[in-house]
Short mmCIF file of C-alpha atoms and ligand atoms in Angstrom, two decimals:
data_model
loop_
_atom_site.label_atom_id
_atom_site.label_comp_id
_atom_site.label_asym_id
_atom_site.label_seq_id
_atom_site.Cartn_x
_atom_site.Cartn_y
_atom_site.Cartn_z
CA MET A 663 101.34 164.41 82.54
CA ASP A 664 102.78 163.52 85.98
CA GLU A 665 106.01 165.25 86.93
CA ILE A 666 108.93 162.77 87.01
CA LEU A 667 110.37 162.76 90.50
CA GLU A 668 113.60 161.28 91.73
CA LYS A 669 112.88 158.00 93.52
CA ILE A 670 114.33 156.68 96.75
CA LEU A 671 113.43 153.45 98.56
CA ILE A 672 113.03 152.77 102.26
CA VAL A 673 113.78 149.15 103.13
CA GLY A 674 111.32 148.27 105.89
CA PRO A 675 112.60 146.11 108.76
CA ALA A 676 110.27 143.26 107.76
CA SER A 677 111.39 143.21 104.09
CA GLN A 678 115.16 143.59 104.22
CA ILE A 679 116.03 141.24 101.37
CA LEU A 680 113.11 142.04 99.08
CA GLY A 681 113.50 145.79 99.69
CA VAL A 682 117.14 145.81 98.63
CA LYS A 683 116.37 143.65 95.59
CA ILE A 684 113.62 146.01 94.43
CA ALA A 685 115.93 149.03 94.85
CA ARG A 686 118.55 147.21 92.76
CA GLU A 687 116.02 146.43 90.02
CA LEU A 688 115.08 150.12 89.95
CA GLY A 689 118.69 151.29 90.20
CA ILE A 690 117.86 153.64 93.10
CA GLU A 691 119.25 154.29 96.57
CA ALA A 692 117.99 152.06 99.41
CA ILE A 693 117.79 153.51 102.92
CA ASN A 694 117.43 151.35 105.99
CA THR A 695 115.62 151.98 109.28
CA GLU A 696 116.57 151.69 112.92
CA THR A 697 114.10 149.89 115.16
CA LYS A 698 113.78 148.82 118.76
CA ARG A 699 111.17 148.09 121.38
CA PHE A 700 110.85 150.22 124.46
CA PRO A 701 110.67 148.42 127.82
CA ASP A 702 106.89 148.93 127.89
CA GLY A 703 106.58 147.08 124.56
CA GLU A 704 106.03 150.08 122.30
CA ASN A 705 107.76 150.08 118.92
CA TYR A 706 110.32 152.66 117.87
CA LEU A 707 111.40 153.36 114.31
CA ARG A 708 113.45 156.03 112.62
CA ILE A 709 114.57 156.28 109.02
CA ASN A 710 118.32 155.83 109.20
CA ILE A 711 119.42 159.22 107.83
CA GLU A 712 120.91 162.34 109.38
CA ASP A 713 120.01 164.76 106.59
CA GLU A 714 116.22 164.89 106.16
CA THR A 715 116.49 166.92 102.95
CA ILE A 716 117.45 163.65 101.19
CA ILE A 717 113.74 162.86 101.33
CA THR A 718 112.29 166.28 100.60
CA GLY A 719 110.60 166.54 97.19
CA LYS A 720 111.28 162.90 96.27
CA GLU A 721 109.04 159.99 95.37
CA VAL A 722 109.59 157.67 98.31
CA ILE A 723 108.84 153.96 97.99
CA ILE A 724 108.42 152.10 101.29
CA VAL A 725 108.71 148.30 101.17
CA GLN A 726 107.34 146.54 104.23
CA SER A 727 105.53 143.20 104.27
CA THR A 728 103.37 142.58 107.31
CA GLY A 729 103.54 138.82 107.84
CA PRO A 730 104.37 137.25 111.17
CA SER A 731 107.96 136.04 111.63
CA SER A 732 110.30 134.96 114.39
CA SER A 733 111.53 138.56 114.77
CA ARG A 734 108.22 140.48 114.69
CA THR A 735 104.48 140.09 114.80
CA GLN A 736 102.24 141.42 112.05
CA ASN A 737 101.03 144.07 114.52
CA ALA A 738 104.61 145.31 114.98
CA SER A 739 105.18 145.37 111.22
CA LEU A 740 101.99 147.37 110.67
CA ILE A 741 102.91 149.89 113.36
CA GLU A 742 106.40 150.21 111.82
CA LEU A 743 104.79 150.78 108.43
CA PHE A 744 102.60 153.56 109.83
CA MET A 745 105.67 155.09 111.50
CA MET A 746 107.65 155.01 108.25
CA VAL A 747 104.86 156.73 106.33
CA ASP A 748 104.49 159.39 109.01
CA SER A 749 108.18 160.19 109.22
CA ILE A 750 108.54 160.31 105.43
CA LYS A 751 105.56 162.65 105.23
CA ARG A 752 107.05 164.91 107.90
CA MET A 753 110.30 165.12 105.91
CA GLY A 754 108.42 166.57 102.94
CA ALA A 755 108.31 163.71 100.44
CA ALA A 756 106.47 164.73 97.28
CA LYS A 757 104.92 161.31 96.82
CA ILE A 758 104.69 158.23 99.07
CA ILE A 759 104.26 154.77 97.57
CA VAL A 760 103.70 151.86 99.94
CA VAL A 761 104.55 148.30 98.86
CA THR A 762 103.17 145.71 101.27
CA PRO A 763 103.51 142.37 99.49
CA TYR A 764 101.73 140.49 102.28
CA LEU A 765 99.02 142.56 103.90
CA ALA A 766 98.03 141.42 107.38
CA TYR A 767 94.40 141.10 108.49
CA THR A 768 93.02 140.53 105.00
CA ARG A 769 91.44 137.27 106.13
CA GLN A 770 89.27 139.43 108.38
CA ASP A 771 87.49 140.90 105.37
CA LYS A 772 84.12 139.54 106.49
CA ARG A 773 82.22 139.26 109.72
CA PHE A 774 81.80 135.52 110.19
CA ARG A 775 80.26 135.64 113.68
CA PRO A 776 78.17 138.18 115.56
CA GLY A 777 80.27 140.74 117.36
CA GLU A 778 83.26 140.59 115.03
CA SER A 779 85.09 143.55 113.48
CA LYS A 780 85.83 143.93 109.76
CA PHE A 781 89.40 144.79 110.51
CA ALA A 782 90.77 144.44 106.98
CA ASP A 783 88.89 147.63 106.10
CA VAL A 784 90.28 149.41 109.15
CA VAL A 785 93.89 148.67 108.14
CA LEU A 786 93.28 150.26 104.74
CA HIS A 787 91.45 153.22 106.23
CA LEU A 788 94.40 153.83 108.55
CA LEU A 789 96.87 153.77 105.66
CA ASN A 790 94.64 156.06 103.67
CA SER A 791 94.38 158.52 106.55
CA LEU A 792 98.18 158.85 106.56
CA GLY A 793 98.00 160.34 103.09
CA ILE A 794 99.78 157.87 100.83
CA ASP A 795 99.74 158.24 97.04
CA GLY A 796 100.03 154.63 95.88
CA PHE A 797 99.56 151.22 97.42
CA TYR A 798 100.80 147.86 96.07
CA VAL A 799 100.04 144.41 97.46
CA VAL A 800 100.59 140.95 95.99
CA ASP A 801 97.82 138.35 95.61
CA VAL A 802 95.83 139.85 98.44
CA HIS A 803 93.37 137.44 100.05
CA ALA A 804 90.29 139.58 99.37
CA PRO A 805 91.13 141.73 96.31
CA THR A 806 88.21 144.16 96.61
CA ILE A 807 89.30 145.46 100.02
CA ILE A 808 92.25 147.40 98.61
CA HIS A 809 89.82 149.98 97.27
CA GLU A 810 89.08 150.99 100.86
CA CYS A 811 92.35 152.88 100.41
CA LEU A 812 91.35 155.79 98.21
CA CYS A 813 94.71 156.25 96.47
CA LYS A 814 95.83 154.24 93.43
CA ALA A 815 95.85 150.64 94.73
CA ILE A 816 97.17 147.66 92.77
CA ASN A 817 97.03 143.94 93.50
CA ILE A 818 100.05 142.39 91.75
CA ASP A 819 99.67 138.86 90.39
CA SER A 820 102.53 136.49 91.21
CA MET A 821 101.12 133.40 89.50
CA LYS A 822 103.24 133.56 86.34
CA ILE A 823 106.54 133.56 88.20
CA LEU A 824 105.38 130.82 90.57
CA ALA A 825 104.30 128.69 87.58
CA ASN A 826 107.66 129.30 85.87
CA TYR A 827 109.46 128.03 88.97
CA ILE A 828 107.38 124.84 89.06
CA LYS A 829 107.95 124.26 85.33
CA SER A 830 111.69 124.62 85.94
CA LYS A 831 111.41 121.71 88.40
CA GLY A 832 110.39 119.43 85.54
CA ALA A 833 106.73 118.95 86.51
CA GLU A 834 104.82 116.95 83.88
CA ASP A 835 101.16 116.13 83.19
CA ILE A 836 100.13 118.85 85.57
CA ILE A 837 96.76 119.19 87.24
CA VAL A 838 96.09 122.25 89.36
CA VAL A 839 93.98 121.48 92.41
CA SER A 840 92.15 124.16 94.30
CA PRO A 841 91.91 123.42 98.03
CA ASP A 842 88.50 125.07 98.22
CA LYS A 843 85.86 126.81 96.11
CA GLY A 844 87.16 130.24 97.16
CA ALA A 845 90.48 129.59 95.42
CA ILE A 846 89.05 128.19 92.18
CA GLU A 847 89.25 131.34 90.05
CA ARG A 848 92.84 131.86 91.13
CA SER A 849 93.61 128.18 90.35
CA LYS A 850 92.08 128.51 86.88
CA ALA A 851 94.19 131.58 86.13
CA PHE A 852 97.23 129.76 87.53
CA ALA A 853 96.59 126.70 85.31
CA ASN A 854 96.76 128.90 82.19
CA TYR A 855 100.41 129.61 82.94
CA PHE A 856 101.20 125.89 82.66
CA GLY A 857 99.57 125.52 79.26
CA LYS A 858 96.28 125.89 77.43
CA ASN A 859 94.40 122.80 78.53
CA VAL A 860 95.81 122.18 81.98
CA PRO A 861 92.86 120.92 84.04
CA VAL A 862 91.69 122.41 87.33
CA GLU A 863 89.99 120.34 89.99
CA VAL A 864 88.58 121.38 93.33
CA PHE A 865 88.22 119.89 96.77
CA GLU A 866 85.41 120.79 99.13
CA LYS A 867 86.65 122.52 102.28
CA LYS A 868 84.59 123.47 105.32
CA ARG A 869 86.15 125.37 108.22
CA ASP A 870 84.39 125.56 111.56
CA VAL A 871 84.27 129.31 112.25
CA LYS A 872 84.39 128.71 116.02
CA THR A 873 87.21 126.17 116.29
CA GLY A 874 89.01 126.75 112.97
CA ASP A 875 88.93 122.96 112.31
CA ILE A 876 88.97 121.94 108.65
CA LYS A 877 87.04 119.18 106.90
CA MET A 878 87.95 118.45 103.29
CA ASN A 879 86.39 116.02 100.80
CA GLY A 880 86.94 115.06 97.22
CA ASN A 881 87.71 112.05 95.12
CA LEU A 882 89.60 112.87 91.94
CA ASN A 883 91.49 110.81 89.43
CA LEU A 884 95.06 112.12 89.75
CA LYS A 885 96.85 108.91 88.74
CA ASN A 886 100.30 109.61 87.25
CA LYS A 887 99.74 113.35 87.44
CA ASP A 888 101.96 116.00 88.97
CA VAL A 889 99.66 118.01 91.17
CA VAL A 890 100.02 121.68 91.97
CA ILE A 891 97.94 122.76 94.95
CA ALA A 892 97.77 126.52 94.91
CA ASP A 893 96.51 128.88 97.61
CA ASP A 894 97.13 132.51 98.45
CA ILE A 895 98.27 131.83 102.02
CA ILE A 896 99.67 128.88 103.92
CA ALA A 897 99.21 129.70 107.60
CA THR A 898 99.13 126.65 109.89
CA GLY A 899 99.24 124.35 106.85
CA GLY A 900 95.93 122.67 107.76
CA THR A 901 94.28 123.46 104.43
CA MET A 902 97.31 122.45 102.38
CA ALA A 903 97.98 119.24 104.34
CA SER A 904 94.35 118.11 103.97
CA ALA A 905 94.46 118.78 100.22
CA ILE A 906 97.78 116.94 99.84
CA LYS A 907 96.48 113.88 101.68
CA LEU A 908 93.44 113.75 99.39
CA ALA A 909 95.61 114.28 96.31
CA LYS A 910 97.94 111.45 97.33
CA ALA A 911 94.95 109.18 98.07
CA SER A 912 93.69 110.05 94.56
CA GLY A 913 96.93 108.75 92.99
CA ALA A 914 99.00 111.96 92.59
CA ARG A 915 102.65 111.43 91.59
CA LYS A 916 104.46 114.60 92.67
CA VAL A 917 102.71 117.24 94.76
CA PHE A 918 103.83 120.89 94.80
CA ALA A 919 102.41 122.93 97.69
CA VAL A 920 102.34 126.50 96.41
CA ALA A 921 101.30 129.75 98.07
CA THR A 922 102.20 133.35 97.39
CA HIS A 923 102.48 133.92 101.12
CA ALA A 924 103.86 130.83 102.87
CA LEU A 925 103.70 132.00 106.48
CA LEU A 926 104.45 128.46 107.70
CA LEU A 927 103.17 128.95 111.23
CA GLU A 928 103.31 126.43 114.05
CA GLN A 929 103.86 122.94 112.58
CA ALA A 930 102.98 123.83 108.99
CA LYS A 931 106.22 122.49 107.46
CA TYR A 932 105.85 119.13 109.20
CA ARG A 933 102.15 118.86 108.36
CA ILE A 934 102.65 119.63 104.67
CA LEU A 935 105.71 117.47 104.08
CA ASN A 936 104.37 114.62 106.21
CA ALA A 937 101.14 114.70 104.18
CA GLY A 938 103.25 113.88 101.11
CA ALA A 939 104.29 117.16 99.46
CA ASP A 940 107.51 117.08 97.44
CA GLU A 941 108.17 120.78 97.90
CA ILE A 942 106.73 123.89 99.58
CA ILE A 943 107.02 126.94 97.34
CA GLY A 944 106.35 130.55 98.26
CA THR A 945 107.52 134.03 97.33
CA ASP A 946 109.74 136.43 99.25
CA SER A 947 106.70 138.36 100.47
CA ILE A 948 107.61 136.27 103.49
CA ASP A 949 111.29 135.89 104.26
CA ASN A 950 111.69 132.21 105.14
CA GLU A 951 112.93 128.90 103.73
CA ALA A 952 109.95 128.60 101.36
CA SER A 953 110.61 131.94 99.66
CA LYS A 954 112.04 130.48 96.46
CA VAL A 955 110.47 132.91 94.01
CA SER A 956 111.41 136.56 94.21
CA LEU A 957 108.81 139.26 93.63
CA ALA A 958 111.48 141.92 93.14
CA LYS A 959 111.28 142.21 89.36
CA ILE A 960 107.51 142.14 88.99
CA ILE A 961 107.11 144.71 91.76
CA ALA A 962 109.86 146.92 90.30
CA ASP A 963 108.18 146.77 86.88
CA TYR A 964 105.09 148.41 88.42
CA LEU A 965 107.17 151.07 90.16
CA LYS A 966 109.18 152.20 87.12
C1 LIG B 1852 91.73 130.89 103.38
O1 LIG B 1852 90.69 131.18 102.83
C2 LIG B 1852 93.06 131.06 102.75
O2 LIG B 1852 92.96 131.20 101.38
C3 LIG B 1852 93.97 129.89 103.11
O3 LIG B 1852 93.39 128.70 102.59
C4 LIG B 1852 94.12 129.76 104.59
O4 LIG B 1852 94.48 130.99 105.12
C5 LIG B 1852 95.15 128.74 104.96
O5 LIG B 1852 95.19 128.63 106.36
P1 LIG B 1852 95.81 127.35 107.05
O6 LIG B 1852 97.17 127.13 106.46
O7 LIG B 1852 95.90 127.71 108.52
O8 LIG B 1852 94.87 126.22 106.80
#
């Protein structure tokens, strides 16, 4: 049996709210970090403690999402994550658990064009090389890649809590629509949380790998239905907006635009709402106005 260690949580600079909430759920101490950028652009991070023995011999949970935001790029968040792991290791933690609700670079899990890297694997190899003991992500874009990290790695499913939020909004006669074939299994699992026979439909999406332009087709009967369009990520909102336009043209009543990780880059909010969505719903893997559903409890339940 594993020895029970005292737990302590490091609130990463990119997950300030979620980090504190998880620590509260677990009833453990939350420690912050101090960060800055040097004039040459390099990142600096220290764990905000004076007595390093606070860490020694403990199970240390680091919470740091790696999505882009107005205050930091995903590259900066990744570097900060690596720095946190290294400093915790140097202070003699007995166990290091990394919680990265949104993991950057997971959309680069394949080589689409000659000459490309498979950088998703590299990110996991780097984390693994730092010697972590556990790794938790939420609804990762390409679930199999987490096994590139050789420690215990878990992909937490946020669909139940997202579905509960939508139900609380009074959605009726729901149809779940998948914006592309890649998201269909996830959409089917999602539909089960709304009820036994909630139908799942799919649109046909093609993205030009050179330009990133999207073409979407599909003609469904969505008359008088509340439509939930579910994806793992909303980035520029192109996928979601195309799906919403088609759903509206197919007679949808209300449209809920749902993603675990609503990055909402560039003009995503305008594109999605202007296409006809009633609401954009995401989790607090990304700290922005769409983060209406907190992951704190479901993550804490795994960490107990
Ligand atoms: C792609 O396969 C993902 O699941 C999302 O559909 C995609 O990342 C969304 O990107 P955007 O919002 O830029 O269309």
